[in-house]
mmCIF file of C-alpha atoms in Angstrom:
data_model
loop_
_atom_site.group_PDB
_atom_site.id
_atom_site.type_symbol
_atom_site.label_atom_id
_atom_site.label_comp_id
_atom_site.label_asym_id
_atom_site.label_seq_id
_atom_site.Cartn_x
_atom_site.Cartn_y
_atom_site.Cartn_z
ATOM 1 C CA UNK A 19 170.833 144.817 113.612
ATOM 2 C CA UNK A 20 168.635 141.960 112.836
ATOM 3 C CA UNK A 21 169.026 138.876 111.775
ATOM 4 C CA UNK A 22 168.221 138.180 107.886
ATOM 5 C CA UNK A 23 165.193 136.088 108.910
ATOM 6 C CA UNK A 24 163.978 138.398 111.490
ATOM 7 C CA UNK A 25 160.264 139.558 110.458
ATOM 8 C CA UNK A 26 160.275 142.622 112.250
ATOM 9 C CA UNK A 27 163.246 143.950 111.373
ATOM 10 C CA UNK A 28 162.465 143.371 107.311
ATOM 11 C CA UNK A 29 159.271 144.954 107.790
ATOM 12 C CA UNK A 30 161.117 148.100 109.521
ATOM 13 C CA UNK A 31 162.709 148.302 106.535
ATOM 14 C CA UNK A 32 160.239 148.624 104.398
ATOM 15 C CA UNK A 33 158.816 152.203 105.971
ATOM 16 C CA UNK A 34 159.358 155.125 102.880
ATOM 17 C CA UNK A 35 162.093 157.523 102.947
ATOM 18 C CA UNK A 36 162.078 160.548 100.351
ATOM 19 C CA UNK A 37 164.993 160.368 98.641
ATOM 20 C CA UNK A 38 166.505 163.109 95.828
ATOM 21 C CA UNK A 39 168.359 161.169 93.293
ATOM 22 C CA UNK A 40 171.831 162.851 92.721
ATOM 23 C CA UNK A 41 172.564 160.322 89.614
ATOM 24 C CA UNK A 42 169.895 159.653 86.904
ATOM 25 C CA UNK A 43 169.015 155.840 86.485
ATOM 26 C CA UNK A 44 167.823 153.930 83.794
ATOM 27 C CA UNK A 45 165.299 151.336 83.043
ATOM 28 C CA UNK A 46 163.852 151.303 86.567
ATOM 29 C CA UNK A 47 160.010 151.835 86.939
ATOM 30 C CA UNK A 48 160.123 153.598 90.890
ATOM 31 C CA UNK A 49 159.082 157.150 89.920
ATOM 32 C CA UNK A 50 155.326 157.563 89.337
ATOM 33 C CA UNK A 51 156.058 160.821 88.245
ATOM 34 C CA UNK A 52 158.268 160.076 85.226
ATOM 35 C CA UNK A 53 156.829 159.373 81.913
ATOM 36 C CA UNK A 54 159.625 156.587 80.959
ATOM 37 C CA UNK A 55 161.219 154.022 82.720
ATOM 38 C CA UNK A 56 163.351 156.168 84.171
ATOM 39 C CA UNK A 57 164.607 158.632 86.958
ATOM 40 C CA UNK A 58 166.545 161.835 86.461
ATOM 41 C CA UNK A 59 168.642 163.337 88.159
ATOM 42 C CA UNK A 60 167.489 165.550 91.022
ATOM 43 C CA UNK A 61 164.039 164.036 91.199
ATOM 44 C CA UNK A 62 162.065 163.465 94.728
ATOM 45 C CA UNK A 63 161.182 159.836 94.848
ATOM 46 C CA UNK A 64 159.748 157.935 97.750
ATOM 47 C CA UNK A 65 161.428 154.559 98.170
ATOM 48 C CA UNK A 66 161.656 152.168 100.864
ATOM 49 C CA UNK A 67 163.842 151.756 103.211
ATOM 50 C CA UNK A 68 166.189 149.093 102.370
ATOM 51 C CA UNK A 69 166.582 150.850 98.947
ATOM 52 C CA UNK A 70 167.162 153.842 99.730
ATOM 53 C CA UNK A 71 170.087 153.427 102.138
ATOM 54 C CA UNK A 72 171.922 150.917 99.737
ATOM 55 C CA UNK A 73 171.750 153.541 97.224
ATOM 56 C CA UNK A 74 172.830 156.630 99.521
ATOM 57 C CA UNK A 75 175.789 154.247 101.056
ATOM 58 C CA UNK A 76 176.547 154.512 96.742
ATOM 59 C CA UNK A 77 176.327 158.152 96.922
ATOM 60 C CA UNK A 78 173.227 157.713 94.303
ATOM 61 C CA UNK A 79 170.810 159.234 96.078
ATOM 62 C CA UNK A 80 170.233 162.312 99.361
ATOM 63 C CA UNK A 81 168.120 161.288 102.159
ATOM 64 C CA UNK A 82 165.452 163.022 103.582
ATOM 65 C CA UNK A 83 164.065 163.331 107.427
ATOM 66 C CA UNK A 84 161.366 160.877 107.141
ATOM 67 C CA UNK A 85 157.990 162.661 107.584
ATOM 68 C CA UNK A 86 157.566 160.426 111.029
ATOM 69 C CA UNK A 87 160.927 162.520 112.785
ATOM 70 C CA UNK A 88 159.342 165.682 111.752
ATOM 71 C CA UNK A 89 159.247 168.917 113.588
ATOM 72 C CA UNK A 90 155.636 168.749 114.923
ATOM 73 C CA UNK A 91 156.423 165.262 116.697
ATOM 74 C CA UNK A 92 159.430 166.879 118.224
ATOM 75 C CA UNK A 93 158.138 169.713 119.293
ATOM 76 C CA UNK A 94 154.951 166.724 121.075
ATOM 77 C CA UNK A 95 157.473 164.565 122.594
ATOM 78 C CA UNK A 96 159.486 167.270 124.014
ATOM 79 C CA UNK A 97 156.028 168.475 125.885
ATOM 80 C CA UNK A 98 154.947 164.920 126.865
ATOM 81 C CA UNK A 99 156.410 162.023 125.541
ATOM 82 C CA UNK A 100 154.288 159.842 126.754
ATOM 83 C CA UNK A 101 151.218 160.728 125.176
ATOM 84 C CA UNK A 102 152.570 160.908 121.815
ATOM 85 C CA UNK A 103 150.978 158.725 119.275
ATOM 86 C CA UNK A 104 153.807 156.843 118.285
ATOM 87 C CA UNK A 105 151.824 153.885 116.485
ATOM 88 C CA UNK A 106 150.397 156.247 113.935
ATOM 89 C CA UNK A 107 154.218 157.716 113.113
ATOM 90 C CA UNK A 108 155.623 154.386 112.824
ATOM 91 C CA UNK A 109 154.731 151.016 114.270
ATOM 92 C CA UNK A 110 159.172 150.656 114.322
ATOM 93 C CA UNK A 111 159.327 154.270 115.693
ATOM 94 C CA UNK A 112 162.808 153.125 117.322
ATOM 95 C CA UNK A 113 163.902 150.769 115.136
ATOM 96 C CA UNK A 114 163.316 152.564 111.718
ATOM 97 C CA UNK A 115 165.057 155.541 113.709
ATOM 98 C CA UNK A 116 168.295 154.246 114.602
ATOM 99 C CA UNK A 117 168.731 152.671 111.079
ATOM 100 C CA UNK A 118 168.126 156.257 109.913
ATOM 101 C CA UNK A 119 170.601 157.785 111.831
ATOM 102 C CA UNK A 120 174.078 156.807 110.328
ATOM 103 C CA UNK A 121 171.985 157.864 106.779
ATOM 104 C CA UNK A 122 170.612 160.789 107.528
ATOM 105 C CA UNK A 123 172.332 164.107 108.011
ATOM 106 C CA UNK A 124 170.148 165.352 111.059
ATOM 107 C CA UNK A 125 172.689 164.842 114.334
ATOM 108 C CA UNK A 126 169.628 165.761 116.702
ATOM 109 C CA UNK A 127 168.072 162.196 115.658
ATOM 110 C CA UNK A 128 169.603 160.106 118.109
ATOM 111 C CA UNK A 129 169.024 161.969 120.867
ATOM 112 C CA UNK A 130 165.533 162.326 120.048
ATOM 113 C CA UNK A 131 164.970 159.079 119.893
ATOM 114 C CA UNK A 132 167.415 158.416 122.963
ATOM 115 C CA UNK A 133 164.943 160.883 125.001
ATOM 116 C CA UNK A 134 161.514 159.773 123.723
ATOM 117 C CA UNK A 135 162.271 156.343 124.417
ATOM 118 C CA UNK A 136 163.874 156.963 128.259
ATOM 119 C CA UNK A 137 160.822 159.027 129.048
ATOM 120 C CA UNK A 138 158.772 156.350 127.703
ATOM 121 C CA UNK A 139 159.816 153.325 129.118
ATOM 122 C CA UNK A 140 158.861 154.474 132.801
ATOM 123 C CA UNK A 141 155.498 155.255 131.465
ATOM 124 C CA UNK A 142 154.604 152.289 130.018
ATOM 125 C CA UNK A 143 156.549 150.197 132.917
ATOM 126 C CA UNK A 144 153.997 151.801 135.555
ATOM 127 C CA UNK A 145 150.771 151.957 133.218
ATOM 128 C CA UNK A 146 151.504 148.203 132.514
ATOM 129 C CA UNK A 147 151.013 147.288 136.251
ATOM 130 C CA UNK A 148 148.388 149.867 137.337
ATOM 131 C CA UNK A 149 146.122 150.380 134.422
ATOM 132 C CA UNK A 150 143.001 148.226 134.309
ATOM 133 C CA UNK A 151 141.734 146.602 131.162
ATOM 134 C CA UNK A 152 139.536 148.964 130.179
ATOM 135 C CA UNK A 153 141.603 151.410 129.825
ATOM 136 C CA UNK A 154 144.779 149.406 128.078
ATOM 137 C CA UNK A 155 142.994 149.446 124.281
ATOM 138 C CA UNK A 156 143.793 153.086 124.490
ATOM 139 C CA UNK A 157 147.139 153.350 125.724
ATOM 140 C CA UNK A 158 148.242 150.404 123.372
ATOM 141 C CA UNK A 159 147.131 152.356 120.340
ATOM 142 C CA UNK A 160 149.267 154.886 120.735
ATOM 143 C CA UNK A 161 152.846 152.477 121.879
ATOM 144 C CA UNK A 162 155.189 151.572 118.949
ATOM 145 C CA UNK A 163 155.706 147.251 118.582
ATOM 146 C CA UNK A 164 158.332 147.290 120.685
ATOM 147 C CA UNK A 165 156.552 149.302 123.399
ATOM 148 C CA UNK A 166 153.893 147.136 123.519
ATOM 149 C CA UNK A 167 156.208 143.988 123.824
ATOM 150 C CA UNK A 168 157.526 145.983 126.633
ATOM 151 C CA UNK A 169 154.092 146.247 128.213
ATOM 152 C CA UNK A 170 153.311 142.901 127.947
ATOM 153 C CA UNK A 171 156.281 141.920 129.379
ATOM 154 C CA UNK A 172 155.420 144.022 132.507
ATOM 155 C CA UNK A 173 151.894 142.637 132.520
ATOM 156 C CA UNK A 174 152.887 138.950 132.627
ATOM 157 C CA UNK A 175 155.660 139.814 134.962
ATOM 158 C CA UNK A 176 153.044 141.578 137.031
ATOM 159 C CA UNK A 177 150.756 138.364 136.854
ATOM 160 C CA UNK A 178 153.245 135.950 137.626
ATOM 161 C CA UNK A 179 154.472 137.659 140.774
ATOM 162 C CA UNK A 180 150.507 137.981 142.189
ATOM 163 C CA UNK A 181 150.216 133.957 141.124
ATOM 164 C CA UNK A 182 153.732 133.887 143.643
ATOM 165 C CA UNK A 183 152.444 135.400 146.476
ATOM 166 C CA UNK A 184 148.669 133.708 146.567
ATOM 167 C CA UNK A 185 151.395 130.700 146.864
ATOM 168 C CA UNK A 186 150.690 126.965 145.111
ATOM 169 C CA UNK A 187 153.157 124.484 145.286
ATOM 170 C CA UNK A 188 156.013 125.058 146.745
ATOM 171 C CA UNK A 189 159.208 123.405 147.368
ATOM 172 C CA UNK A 190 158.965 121.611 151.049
ATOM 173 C CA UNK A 191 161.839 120.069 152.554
ATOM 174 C CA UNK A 192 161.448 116.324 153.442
ATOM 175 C CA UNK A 193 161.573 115.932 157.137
ATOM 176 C CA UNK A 194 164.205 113.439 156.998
ATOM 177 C CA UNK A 195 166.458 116.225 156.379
ATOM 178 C CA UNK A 196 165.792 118.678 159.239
ATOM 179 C CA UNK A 197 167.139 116.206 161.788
ATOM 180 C CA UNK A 198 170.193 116.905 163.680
ATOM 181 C CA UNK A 199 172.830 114.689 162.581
ATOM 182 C CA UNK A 200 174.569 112.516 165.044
ATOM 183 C CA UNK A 201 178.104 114.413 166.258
ATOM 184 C CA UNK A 202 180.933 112.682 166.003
ATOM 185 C CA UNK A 203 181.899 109.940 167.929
ATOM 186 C CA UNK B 13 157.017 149.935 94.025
ATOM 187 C CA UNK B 14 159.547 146.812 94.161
ATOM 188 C CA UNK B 15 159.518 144.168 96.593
ATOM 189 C CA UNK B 16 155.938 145.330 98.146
ATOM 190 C CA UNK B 17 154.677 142.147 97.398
ATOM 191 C CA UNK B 18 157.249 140.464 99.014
ATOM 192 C CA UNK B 19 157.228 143.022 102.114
ATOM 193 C CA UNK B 20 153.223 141.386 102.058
ATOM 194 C CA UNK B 21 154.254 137.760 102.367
ATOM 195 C CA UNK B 22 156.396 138.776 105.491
ATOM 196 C CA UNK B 23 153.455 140.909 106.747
ATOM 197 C CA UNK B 24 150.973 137.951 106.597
ATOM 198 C CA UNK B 25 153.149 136.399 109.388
ATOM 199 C CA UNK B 26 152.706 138.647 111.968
ATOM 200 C CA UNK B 27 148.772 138.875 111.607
ATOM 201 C CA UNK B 28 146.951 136.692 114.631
ATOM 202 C CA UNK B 29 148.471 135.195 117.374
ATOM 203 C CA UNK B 30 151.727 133.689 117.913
ATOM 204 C CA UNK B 31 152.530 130.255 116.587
ATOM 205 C CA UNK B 32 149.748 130.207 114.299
ATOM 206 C CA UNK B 33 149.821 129.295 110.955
ATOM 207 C CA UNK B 34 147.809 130.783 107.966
ATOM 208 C CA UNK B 35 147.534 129.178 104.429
ATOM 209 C CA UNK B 36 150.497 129.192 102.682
ATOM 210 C CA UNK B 37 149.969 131.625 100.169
ATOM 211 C CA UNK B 38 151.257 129.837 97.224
ATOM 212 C CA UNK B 39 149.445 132.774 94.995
ATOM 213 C CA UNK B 40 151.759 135.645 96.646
ATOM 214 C CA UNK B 41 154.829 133.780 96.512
ATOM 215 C CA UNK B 42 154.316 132.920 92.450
ATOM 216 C CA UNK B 43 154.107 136.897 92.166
ATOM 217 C CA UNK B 44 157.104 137.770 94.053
ATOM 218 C CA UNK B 45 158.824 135.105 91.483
ATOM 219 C CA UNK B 46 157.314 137.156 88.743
ATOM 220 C CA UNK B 47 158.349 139.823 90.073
ATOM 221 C CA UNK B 48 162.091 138.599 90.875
ATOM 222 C CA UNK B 49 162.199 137.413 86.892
ATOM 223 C CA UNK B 50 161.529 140.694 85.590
ATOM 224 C CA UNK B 51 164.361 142.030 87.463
ATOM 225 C CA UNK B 52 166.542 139.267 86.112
ATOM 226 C CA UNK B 53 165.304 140.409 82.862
ATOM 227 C CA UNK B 54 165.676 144.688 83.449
ATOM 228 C CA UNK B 55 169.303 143.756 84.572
ATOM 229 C CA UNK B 56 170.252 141.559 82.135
ATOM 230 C CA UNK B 57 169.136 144.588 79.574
ATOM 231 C CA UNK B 58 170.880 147.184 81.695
ATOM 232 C CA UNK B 59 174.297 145.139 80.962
ATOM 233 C CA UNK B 60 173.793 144.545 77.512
ATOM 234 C CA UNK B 61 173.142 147.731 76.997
ATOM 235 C CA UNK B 62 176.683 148.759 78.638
ATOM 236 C CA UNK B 63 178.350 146.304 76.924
ATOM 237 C CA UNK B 64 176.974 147.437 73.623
ATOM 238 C CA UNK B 65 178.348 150.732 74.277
ATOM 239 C CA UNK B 66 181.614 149.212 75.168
ATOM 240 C CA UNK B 67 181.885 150.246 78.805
ATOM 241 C CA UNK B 68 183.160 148.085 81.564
ATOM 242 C CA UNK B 69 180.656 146.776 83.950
ATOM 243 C CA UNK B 70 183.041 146.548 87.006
ATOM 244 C CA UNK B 71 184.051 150.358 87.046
ATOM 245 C CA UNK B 72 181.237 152.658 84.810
ATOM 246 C CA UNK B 73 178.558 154.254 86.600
ATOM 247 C CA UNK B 74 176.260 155.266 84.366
ATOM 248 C CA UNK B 75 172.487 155.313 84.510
ATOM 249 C CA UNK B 76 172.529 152.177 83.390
ATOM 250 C CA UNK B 77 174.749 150.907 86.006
ATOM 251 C CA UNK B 78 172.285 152.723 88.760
ATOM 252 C CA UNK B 79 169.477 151.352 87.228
ATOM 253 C CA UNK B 80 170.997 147.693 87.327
ATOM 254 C CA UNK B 81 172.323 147.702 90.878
ATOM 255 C CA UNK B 82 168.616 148.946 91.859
ATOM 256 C CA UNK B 83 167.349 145.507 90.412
ATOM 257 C CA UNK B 84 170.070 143.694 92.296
ATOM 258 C CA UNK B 85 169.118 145.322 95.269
ATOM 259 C CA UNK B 86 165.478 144.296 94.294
ATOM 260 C CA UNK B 87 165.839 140.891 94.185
ATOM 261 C CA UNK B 88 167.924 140.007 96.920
ATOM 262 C CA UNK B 89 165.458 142.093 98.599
ATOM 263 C CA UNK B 90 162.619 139.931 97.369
ATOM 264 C CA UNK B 91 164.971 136.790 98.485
ATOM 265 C CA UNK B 92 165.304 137.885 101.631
ATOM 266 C CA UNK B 93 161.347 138.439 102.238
ATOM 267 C CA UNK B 94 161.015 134.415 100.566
ATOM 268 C CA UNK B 95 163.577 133.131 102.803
ATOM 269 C CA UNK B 96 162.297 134.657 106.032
ATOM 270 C CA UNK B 97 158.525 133.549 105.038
ATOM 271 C CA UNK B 98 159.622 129.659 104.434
ATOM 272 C CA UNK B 99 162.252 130.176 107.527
ATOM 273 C CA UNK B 100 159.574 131.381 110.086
ATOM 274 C CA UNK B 101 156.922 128.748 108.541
ATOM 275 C CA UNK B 102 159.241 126.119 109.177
ATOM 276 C CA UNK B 103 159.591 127.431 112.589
ATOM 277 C CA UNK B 104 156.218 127.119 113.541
ATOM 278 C CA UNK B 105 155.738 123.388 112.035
ATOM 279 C CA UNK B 106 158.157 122.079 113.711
ATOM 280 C CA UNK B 107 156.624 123.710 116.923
ATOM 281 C CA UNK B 108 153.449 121.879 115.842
ATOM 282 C CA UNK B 109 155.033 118.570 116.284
ATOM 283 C CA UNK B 110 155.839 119.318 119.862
ATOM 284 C CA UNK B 111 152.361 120.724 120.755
ATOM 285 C CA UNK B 112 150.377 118.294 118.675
ATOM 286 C CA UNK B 113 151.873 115.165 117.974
ATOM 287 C CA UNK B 114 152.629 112.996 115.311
ATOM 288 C CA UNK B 115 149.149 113.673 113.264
ATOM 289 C CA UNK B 116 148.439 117.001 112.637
ATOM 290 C CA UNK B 117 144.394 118.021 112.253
ATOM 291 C CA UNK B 118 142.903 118.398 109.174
ATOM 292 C CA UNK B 119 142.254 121.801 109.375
ATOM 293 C CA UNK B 120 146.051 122.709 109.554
ATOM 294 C CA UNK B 121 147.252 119.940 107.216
ATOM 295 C CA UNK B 122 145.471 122.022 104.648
ATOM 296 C CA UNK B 123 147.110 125.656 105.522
ATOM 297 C CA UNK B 124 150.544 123.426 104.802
ATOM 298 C CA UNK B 125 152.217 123.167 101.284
ATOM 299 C CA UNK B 126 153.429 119.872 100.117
ATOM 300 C CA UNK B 127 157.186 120.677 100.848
ATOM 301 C CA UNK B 128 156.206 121.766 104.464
ATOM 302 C CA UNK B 129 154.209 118.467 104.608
ATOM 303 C CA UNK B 130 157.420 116.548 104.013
ATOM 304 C CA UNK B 131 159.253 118.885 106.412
ATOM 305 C CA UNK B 132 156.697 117.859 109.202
ATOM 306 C CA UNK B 133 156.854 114.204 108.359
ATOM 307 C CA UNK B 134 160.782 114.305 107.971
ATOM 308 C CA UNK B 135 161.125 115.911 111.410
ATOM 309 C CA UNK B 136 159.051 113.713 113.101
ATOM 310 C CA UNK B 137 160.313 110.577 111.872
ATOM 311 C CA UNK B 138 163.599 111.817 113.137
ATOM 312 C CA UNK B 139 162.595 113.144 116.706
ATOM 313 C CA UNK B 140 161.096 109.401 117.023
ATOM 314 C CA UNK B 141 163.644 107.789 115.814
ATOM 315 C CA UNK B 142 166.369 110.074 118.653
ATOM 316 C CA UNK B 143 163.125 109.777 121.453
ATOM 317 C CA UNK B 144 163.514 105.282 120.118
ATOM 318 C CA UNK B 145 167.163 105.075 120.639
ATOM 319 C CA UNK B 146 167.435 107.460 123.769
ATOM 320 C CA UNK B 147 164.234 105.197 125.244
ATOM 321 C CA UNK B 148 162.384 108.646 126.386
ATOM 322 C CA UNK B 149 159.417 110.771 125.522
ATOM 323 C CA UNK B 150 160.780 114.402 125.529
ATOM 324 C CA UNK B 151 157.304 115.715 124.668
ATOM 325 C CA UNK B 152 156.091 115.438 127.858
ATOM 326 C CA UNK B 153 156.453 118.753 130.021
ATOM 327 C CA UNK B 154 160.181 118.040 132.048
ATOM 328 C CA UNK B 155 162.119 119.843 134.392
ATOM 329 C CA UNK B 156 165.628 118.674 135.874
ATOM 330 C CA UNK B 157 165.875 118.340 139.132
ATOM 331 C CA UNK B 158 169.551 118.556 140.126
ATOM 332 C CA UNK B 159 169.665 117.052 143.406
ATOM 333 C CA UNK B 160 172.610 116.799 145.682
ATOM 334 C CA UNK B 161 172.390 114.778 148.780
ATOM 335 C CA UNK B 162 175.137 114.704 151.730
ATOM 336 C CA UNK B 163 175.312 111.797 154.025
ATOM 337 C CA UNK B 164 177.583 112.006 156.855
ATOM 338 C CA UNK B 165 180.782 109.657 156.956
ATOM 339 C CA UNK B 166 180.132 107.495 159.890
ATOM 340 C CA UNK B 167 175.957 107.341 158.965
ATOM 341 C CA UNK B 168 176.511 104.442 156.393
ATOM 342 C CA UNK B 169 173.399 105.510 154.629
ATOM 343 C CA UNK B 170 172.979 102.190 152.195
ATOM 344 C CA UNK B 171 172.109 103.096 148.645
ATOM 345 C CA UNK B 172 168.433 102.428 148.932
ATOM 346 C CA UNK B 173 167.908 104.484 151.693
ATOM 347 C CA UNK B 174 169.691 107.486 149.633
ATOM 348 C CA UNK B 175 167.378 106.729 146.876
ATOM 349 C CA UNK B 176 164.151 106.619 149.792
ATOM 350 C CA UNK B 177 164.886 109.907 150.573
ATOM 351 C CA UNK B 178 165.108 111.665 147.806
ATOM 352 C CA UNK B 179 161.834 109.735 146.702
ATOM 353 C CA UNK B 180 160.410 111.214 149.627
ATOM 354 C CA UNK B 181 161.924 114.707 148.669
ATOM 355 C CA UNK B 182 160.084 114.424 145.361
ATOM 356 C CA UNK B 183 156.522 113.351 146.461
ATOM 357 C CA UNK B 184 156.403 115.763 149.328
ATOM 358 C CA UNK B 185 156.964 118.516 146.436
ATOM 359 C CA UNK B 186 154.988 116.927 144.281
ATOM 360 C CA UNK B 187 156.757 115.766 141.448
ATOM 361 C CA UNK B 188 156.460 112.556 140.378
ATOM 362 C CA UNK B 189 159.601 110.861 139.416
ATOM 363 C CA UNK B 190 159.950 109.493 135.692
ATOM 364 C CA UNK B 191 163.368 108.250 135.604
ATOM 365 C CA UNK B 192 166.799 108.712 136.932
ATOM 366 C CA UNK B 193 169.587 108.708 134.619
ATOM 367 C CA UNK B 194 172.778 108.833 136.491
ATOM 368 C CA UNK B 195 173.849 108.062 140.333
ATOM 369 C CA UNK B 196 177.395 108.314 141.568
ATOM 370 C CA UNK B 197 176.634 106.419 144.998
ATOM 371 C CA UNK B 198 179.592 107.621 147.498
ATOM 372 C CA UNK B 199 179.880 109.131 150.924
ATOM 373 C CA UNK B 200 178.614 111.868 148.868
ATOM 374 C CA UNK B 201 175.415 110.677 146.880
ATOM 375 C CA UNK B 202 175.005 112.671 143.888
ATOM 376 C CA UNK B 203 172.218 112.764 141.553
ATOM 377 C CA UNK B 204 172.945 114.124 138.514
ATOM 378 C CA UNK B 205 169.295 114.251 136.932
ATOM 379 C CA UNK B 206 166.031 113.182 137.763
ATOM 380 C CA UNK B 207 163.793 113.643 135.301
ATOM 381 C CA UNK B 208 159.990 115.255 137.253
ATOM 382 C CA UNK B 209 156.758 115.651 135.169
ATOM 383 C CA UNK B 210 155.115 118.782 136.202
#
């Protein structure tokens, strides 16, 4: 959970959920369809996030799989996870997902996400330090925010450790201390 | 749909690179408000309308009740977005103060609104006024050296000579030393910090 000033996680929450309204609801203007200011009961409304799971925590409202969990990007990241466009699904793939989960009636959720993201991770760990930089436009398109923090980590990791081994400065110790000190007496 | 706006102003803060500021967008933020007082409004309608019909607020749930707590949900929504956009604004001017100094350029002074203007001036009067009574400039780059020297019993390394080598520590690695703030002088010297511009 983030924290109530965290950008990223208020703009997760803003990603649209279908929701069926199990109550009707007055004198709210959130169903394009309807011709009043209103929403009956058993209508399909898309609302976002942060709406929709206060009202289904009410009992107002069913949730649907969000179109970004459906089958087809199962059925993709079960044959290669890694070369799943992600980005175009959800730019808070992950994050979006897990706030889903306790919402949603779908128990396979969490292990989907579990699995996409372990297979992932290695992926994007090893592209980070091999690929060149003509090449990393591509793969970046297709990683979710907190992949690509991920592979930037890597990168500047990867950087930093080449900068260590060329050498600079380094610590020296002042030949005043490697003499022998006198035993004893 | 409700709060987009809002979900806009939070947006505009992760557009372009890190620490950098855009305009404060005074224009979004009187919309959201707009937006935030017709909620007060719908819900304030919703409850009359209950209470007209002689139903208790607390335990009914009605339409009109739905339709009321989906305004409250609204607008603390909308707060939220507000609060993070002025939170992670102040963030990044008091950042600025620590990058740039006490006078800002006027190319940023203008992406500022007054209150953050005040903010900026109010924080760096008081970072002075610590920097003034501590007598040190923490906005120059510093890392603390924690040194620890042992001298042998029987050596009777003076004081000075302690001091020489660790001098001589420092310039071999190249660190200049600014100041040192605290020396316990016994058989074991100790330095507690030496404050090293890299």
């Amino acid at each position: 959970m983030g924290s109530y000033y965290d950008i990223d996680d208020i703009i997760a929450e803003e990603e649209p959920v279908s929701v069926v309204f199990q109550k009707p609801v007055n004198g709210v203007g959130i169903d394009p369809s309807a011709e009043k200011n209103c929403v009956d009961q058993g209508s399909k409304v898309e609302l976002p996030f942060w709406l929709a799971n206060e009202l289904c925590q009410r009992n107002a409202v069913s949730v649907l799989v969000p179109a970004c969990f459906d089958e087809k990007t199962r059925l993709e990241i079960q044959a290669d996870p890694a070369c799943v466009d992600l980005r175009s699904r959800s730019q808070y793939f992950y994050e979006f997902g897990c706030k889903m989960v306790p919402i949603v009636g779908d128990r396979t959720l969490g292990f989907l996400l579990f699995s996409a993201f372990r297979s992932r991770y290695k992926d994007v760990l090893t592209k980070a330090h091999t690929v060149s930089h003509v090449a990393a436009p591509k793969i970046l398109s297709r990683l979710t925010k907190e992949e690509v923090n991920l592979y930037e980590a890597a990168q500047s990791s990867v950087a930093a450790f080449k900068k260590w081994r060329v050498g600079g400065r380094r610590f020296q110790p002042a030949s005043v201390l490697g003499r022998k000190r006198r035993s004893e007496e | 749909m409700y709060g987009r706006k809002a979900s806009q102003l939070v947006k505009e803060l992760t557009g372009g690179e890190k620490g950098q500021l855009k305009a404060f967008n005074d224009d979004l933020i009187n919309q959201v408000i707009k937006e935030c007082g017709s909620h007060h409004v719908g819900l304030q309608a919703l409850f009359r309308n209950m209470q007209e019909e002689g139903l208790d607020i607390q335990t009914t749930r009605n339409a009109d009740f739905y339709g009321a707590l989906i305004h409250h949900l609204s607008l603390t929504r909308n707060k939220r977005c507000l609060m993070a956009y002025m939170y992670n604004r102040a963030d990044v001017v008091r950042s600025l103060r620590w990058k740039l100094g006490r006078v800002l350029p006027n190319e940023l002074v203008t992406k500022l609104s007054n209150s953050e203007k005040e903010y900026f001036k109010g924080y760096s009067a008081a970072l002075d006024a610590y920097m003034n009574e501590m007598n040190l400039d923490l906005t120059v780059c510093m890392i603390i050296v924690f040194a620890r020297i042992w001298c042998h019993r029987r050596i009777r390394t003076s004081r000075l000579e302690c001091l020489m080598i660790l001098v001589k520590c420092c310039s071999l690695t190249g660190l200049p030393i600014l100041r040192v703030t605290q020396c316990t002088f016994s058989n074991e010297l100790m330095l507690n910090s030496i404050f090293v511009r890299v």
